[in-house]
Amino acid sequence: QLQLQESGPGLVKPSETLSLTCTVSGGSISSSSYHWGWIRQPPGKGLEWIGSIYYSGNTYYNPSLKSRVTISVDTSKNQFSLKLSSVTAADTAVYYCARLSGYNSRHDYWGQGTLVTVSS
Amino acid sequence: EIVMTQSPATLSVSPGERATLSCRASQSVSSDLAWYQQKPGQAPRLLIYGASTRATGIPARFSGSGSGTEFTLTISSLQSEDFAVYYCQQYNNWPPLTFGGGTTVEIK
């Protein structure tokens, strides 16, 4: 059974860089059939797609966040990562990693999510 | 960016009744639409993709329909475990992939 697990600091200071890693188990991140993505959800609000990556390193970003986002992949560790720079309180959210099937279409497996709070 | 609008924001339904949720796209997304269910404190779960194809393990009481700009998720007979928030998401024109604002299905 495929599992995804987010990890990283739960508290980040304003203007600093948020860094999260998603570890994939029960399947290979190098599969040609899937992309791997990040989605966030501010407390009490809806879902926002951040971006996604293919095992080859091809990335796709939400234009609203593109200037601050970097998604990378480490196939040797079966992990992919998110960096979001210059964070503000508006970046406080639960961050989810997920697998996308059907060429960047549907998110069919999700991690449990991790709350990241931006505060001094 | 394609804007997804869900209605109503909240739907009050009695157990055993039918629930009908709507999702509208700001421009045609063909059938490139997915539905998710999210319970408090949990990650979303994929229910439907391709507007009408149930994901693996999803009960038959969940059905999706529509194409173009108008979509519907129907839960034929609500069970206690179905009270949750439901989101639609388009994947026809990206980036970005975009989600609707969600519909909360609550117990009447």
Short mmCIF file of C-alpha atoms in Angstrom, two decimals:
data_model
loop_
_atom_site.label_atom_id
_atom_site.label_comp_id
_atom_site.label_asym_id
_atom_site.label_seq_id
_atom_site.Cartn_x
_atom_site.Cartn_y
_atom_site.Cartn_z
CA GLN A 1 0.00 0.00 0.00
CA LEU A 2 1.43 3.34 -1.03
CA GLN A 3 2.08 5.74 1.82
CA LEU A 4 3.26 9.34 1.86
CA GLN A 5 4.59 11.11 4.93
CA GLU A 6 5.38 14.80 5.28
CA SER A 7 8.17 15.96 7.57
CA GLY A 8 9.70 19.27 8.52
CA PRO A 9 9.54 22.12 11.02
CA GLY A 10 6.12 23.03 12.36
CA LEU A 11 7.13 26.63 13.08
CA VAL A 12 8.83 29.02 10.69
CA LYS A 13 9.67 32.68 11.26
CA PRO A 14 8.37 35.38 8.91
CA SER A 15 10.67 36.10 5.94
CA GLU A 16 12.38 32.73 6.31
CA THR A 17 12.09 29.64 4.10
CA LEU A 18 9.64 26.83 4.77
CA SER A 19 11.10 23.41 3.95
CA LEU A 20 9.19 20.15 3.88
CA THR A 21 9.99 16.66 2.65
CA CYS A 22 7.60 13.93 1.56
CA THR A 23 8.81 10.35 1.91
CA VAL A 24 7.11 7.79 -0.30
CA SER A 25 6.91 4.16 0.77
CA GLY A 26 5.25 1.13 -0.77
CA GLY A 27 6.00 2.34 -4.29
CA SER A 28 8.67 3.99 -6.42
CA ILE A 29 8.78 7.72 -6.96
CA SER A 30 10.54 6.93 -10.24
CA SER A 31 7.46 5.39 -11.79
CA SER A 32 6.75 6.91 -15.19
CA SER A 33 3.02 6.91 -14.46
CA TYR A 34 2.84 9.54 -11.76
CA HIS A 35 3.62 13.06 -10.75
CA TRP A 36 4.11 14.11 -7.13
CA GLY A 37 2.58 17.23 -5.70
CA TRP A 38 2.09 19.64 -2.83
CA ILE A 39 -1.22 21.12 -1.73
CA ARG A 40 -1.92 23.38 1.23
CA GLN A 41 -4.96 24.27 3.31
CA PRO A 42 -5.06 27.30 5.63
CA PRO A 43 -6.92 26.61 8.87
CA GLY A 44 -10.66 26.46 8.23
CA LYS A 45 -10.26 27.15 4.51
CA GLY A 46 -10.10 25.33 1.19
CA LEU A 47 -7.38 23.59 -0.78
CA GLU A 48 -4.70 25.34 -2.82
CA TRP A 49 -2.44 23.51 -5.27
CA ILE A 50 1.19 24.55 -4.88
CA GLY A 51 2.88 22.53 -7.58
CA SER A 52 4.10 19.15 -8.74
CA ILE A 53 7.16 17.32 -10.02
CA TYR A 54 7.97 14.34 -12.22
CA TYR A 55 10.74 11.92 -11.27
CA SER A 56 12.86 13.36 -14.09
CA GLY A 57 12.77 16.73 -12.35
CA ASN A 58 10.19 18.50 -14.52
CA THR A 59 8.25 20.90 -12.34
CA TYR A 60 4.91 22.69 -12.54
CA TYR A 61 4.05 25.54 -10.20
CA ASN A 62 1.03 27.60 -9.27
CA PRO A 63 1.70 30.98 -10.91
CA SER A 64 0.54 32.72 -7.73
CA LEU A 65 3.41 31.13 -5.79
CA LYS A 66 5.93 30.47 -8.53
CA SER A 67 8.38 33.19 -7.53
CA ARG A 68 8.75 31.69 -4.05
CA VAL A 69 8.41 27.93 -4.63
CA THR A 70 10.92 25.24 -5.42
CA ILE A 71 9.99 21.56 -5.64
CA SER A 72 12.73 18.98 -6.02
CA VAL A 73 13.01 15.19 -6.10
CA ASP A 74 15.55 12.74 -4.72
CA THR A 75 14.90 9.39 -6.38
CA SER A 76 17.66 7.66 -4.37
CA LYS A 77 15.73 8.40 -1.17
CA ASN A 78 12.25 8.08 -2.71
CA GLN A 79 11.50 11.61 -1.53
CA PHE A 80 10.42 14.93 -2.91
CA SER A 81 10.65 18.29 -1.22
CA LEU A 82 9.05 21.73 -1.03
CA LYS A 83 10.75 25.03 -0.33
CA LEU A 84 8.70 28.20 0.06
CA SER A 85 10.70 31.37 0.60
CA SER A 86 9.89 34.70 2.23
CA VAL A 87 6.98 33.29 4.20
CA THR A 88 4.36 35.39 5.95
CA ALA A 89 1.48 34.58 8.26
CA ALA A 90 -0.63 33.97 5.13
CA ASP A 91 1.47 30.85 4.47
CA THR A 92 0.28 29.23 7.70
CA ALA A 93 -1.48 26.06 6.61
CA VAL A 94 -1.62 22.30 6.66
CA TYR A 95 0.69 21.16 3.88
CA TYR A 96 -0.12 17.90 2.11
CA CYS A 97 1.96 15.88 -0.29
CA ALA A 98 0.17 13.67 -2.78
CA ARG A 99 0.57 11.42 -5.79
CA LEU A 100 -1.03 12.52 -9.04
CA SER A 101 -2.27 9.98 -11.54
CA GLY A 102 -3.25 10.53 -15.13
CA TYR A 103 -0.53 13.05 -15.99
CA ASN A 104 -1.00 15.71 -13.35
CA SER A 105 -4.69 15.16 -13.00
CA ARG A 106 -6.17 13.57 -9.90
CA HIS A 107 -4.58 13.32 -6.46
CA ASP A 108 -5.15 9.68 -5.61
CA TYR A 109 -2.90 9.19 -2.59
CA TRP A 110 -2.30 11.79 0.10
CA GLY A 111 -0.06 12.18 3.09
CA GLN A 112 -1.67 12.92 6.44
CA GLY A 113 -0.62 16.56 6.26
CA THR A 114 1.57 18.69 8.48
CA LEU A 115 0.68 22.02 10.05
CA VAL A 116 3.21 24.76 9.45
CA THR A 117 2.75 27.96 11.42
CA VAL A 118 4.52 31.15 10.42
CA SER A 119 5.14 33.23 13.51
CA SER A 120 7.96 35.01 15.26
CA GLU B 1 -6.78 30.36 -14.23
CA ILE B 2 -10.00 28.35 -14.19
CA VAL B 3 -12.17 29.25 -11.21
CA MET B 4 -14.26 26.46 -9.69
CA THR B 5 -17.42 27.46 -7.81
CA GLN B 6 -19.27 25.00 -5.58
CA SER B 7 -22.82 25.29 -4.32
CA PRO B 8 -24.34 25.30 -1.87
CA ALA B 9 -21.69 26.14 0.71
CA THR B 10 -23.56 24.01 3.25
CA LEU B 11 -26.09 21.26 2.64
CA SER B 12 -28.21 19.92 5.49
CA VAL B 13 -29.44 16.39 4.83
CA SER B 14 -30.99 13.65 6.91
CA PRO B 15 -29.39 10.19 6.96
CA GLY B 16 -30.80 8.04 4.19
CA GLU B 17 -31.69 11.00 2.01
CA ARG B 18 -30.10 11.98 -1.30
CA ALA B 19 -27.54 14.77 -1.47
CA THR B 20 -26.79 16.70 -4.66
CA LEU B 21 -23.71 18.91 -4.80
CA SER B 22 -22.84 21.25 -7.65
CA CYS B 23 -19.58 22.46 -9.13
CA ARG B 24 -19.27 25.04 -11.89
CA ALA B 25 -16.16 25.91 -13.90
CA SER B 26 -15.46 29.39 -15.24
CA GLN B 27 -14.72 27.82 -18.63
CA SER B 28 -15.07 24.38 -20.10
CA VAL B 29 -12.96 21.66 -18.49
CA SER B 30 -14.43 18.87 -20.63
CA SER B 31 -14.69 15.86 -18.28
CA ASP B 32 -11.42 16.62 -16.51
CA LEU B 33 -12.93 16.91 -13.07
CA ALA B 34 -12.36 15.13 -9.77
CA TRP B 35 -14.28 15.08 -6.49
CA TYR B 36 -12.77 14.63 -3.04
CA GLN B 37 -14.18 14.02 0.43
CA GLN B 38 -12.48 15.47 3.50
CA LYS B 39 -13.35 14.69 7.11
CA PRO B 40 -12.12 16.80 10.04
CA GLY B 41 -8.44 16.31 10.74
CA GLN B 42 -7.96 14.06 7.72
CA ALA B 43 -6.49 14.43 4.26
CA PRO B 44 -8.87 14.59 1.32
CA ARG B 45 -9.86 11.29 -0.29
CA LEU B 46 -10.38 10.89 -4.02
CA LEU B 47 -13.96 9.87 -4.83
CA ILE B 48 -14.51 10.52 -8.52
CA TYR B 49 -12.34 11.37 -11.52
CA GLY B 50 -13.10 11.89 -15.17
CA ALA B 51 -16.32 13.51 -13.89
CA SER B 52 -18.01 10.13 -13.41
CA THR B 53 -15.50 7.34 -12.69
CA ARG B 54 -15.45 6.14 -9.11
CA ALA B 55 -11.99 5.75 -7.58
CA THR B 56 -10.91 2.41 -6.17
CA GLY B 57 -12.96 1.33 -3.18
CA ILE B 58 -15.55 4.10 -3.40
CA PRO B 59 -19.11 2.89 -2.72
CA ALA B 60 -21.66 2.91 -5.52
CA ARG B 61 -23.84 5.41 -3.66
CA PHE B 62 -21.40 8.08 -4.85
CA SER B 63 -21.90 9.13 -8.45
CA GLY B 64 -20.66 11.99 -10.59
CA SER B 65 -22.06 13.54 -13.72
CA GLY B 66 -21.63 16.51 -16.02
CA SER B 67 -19.20 17.90 -18.55
CA GLY B 68 -18.07 21.26 -19.82
CA THR B 69 -18.80 23.73 -17.05
CA GLU B 70 -21.50 22.06 -14.93
CA PHE B 71 -20.90 19.07 -12.69
CA THR B 72 -22.81 17.21 -10.00
CA LEU B 73 -21.84 14.83 -7.22
CA THR B 74 -24.75 12.76 -5.94
CA ILE B 75 -24.78 10.68 -2.78
CA SER B 76 -27.82 8.48 -3.20
CA SER B 77 -28.50 7.59 0.43
CA LEU B 78 -26.43 9.39 2.99
CA GLN B 79 -24.68 7.29 5.59
CA SER B 80 -23.31 8.67 8.86
CA GLU B 81 -19.76 8.47 7.52
CA ASP B 82 -20.63 10.66 4.52
CA PHE B 83 -21.02 13.86 6.51
CA ALA B 84 -17.92 15.77 5.47
CA VAL B 85 -16.64 18.52 3.18
CA TYR B 86 -16.56 17.83 -0.55
CA TYR B 87 -14.27 19.53 -3.05
CA CYS B 88 -14.18 19.50 -6.83
CA GLN B 89 -10.93 20.00 -8.79
CA GLN B 90 -10.30 20.59 -12.47
CA TYR B 91 -7.30 19.28 -14.37
CA ASN B 92 -8.10 20.37 -17.88
CA ASN B 93 -6.12 23.59 -17.98
CA TRP B 94 -3.04 23.82 -15.77
CA PRO B 95 -1.02 25.10 -14.11
CA PRO B 96 -2.59 25.67 -11.82
CA LEU B 97 -4.78 22.76 -10.90
CA THR B 98 -7.69 24.44 -9.13
CA PHE B 99 -10.15 23.39 -6.45
CA GLY B 100 -13.60 24.63 -5.63
CA GLY B 101 -14.28 26.24 -2.27
CA GLY B 102 -16.01 23.14 -0.91
CA THR B 103 -19.50 22.07 0.17
CA THR B 104 -20.10 20.97 3.74
CA VAL B 105 -22.66 18.18 4.06
CA GLU B 106 -24.08 18.30 7.57
CA ILE B 107 -26.66 16.32 9.47
CA LYS B 108 -30.12 17.84 9.34
#
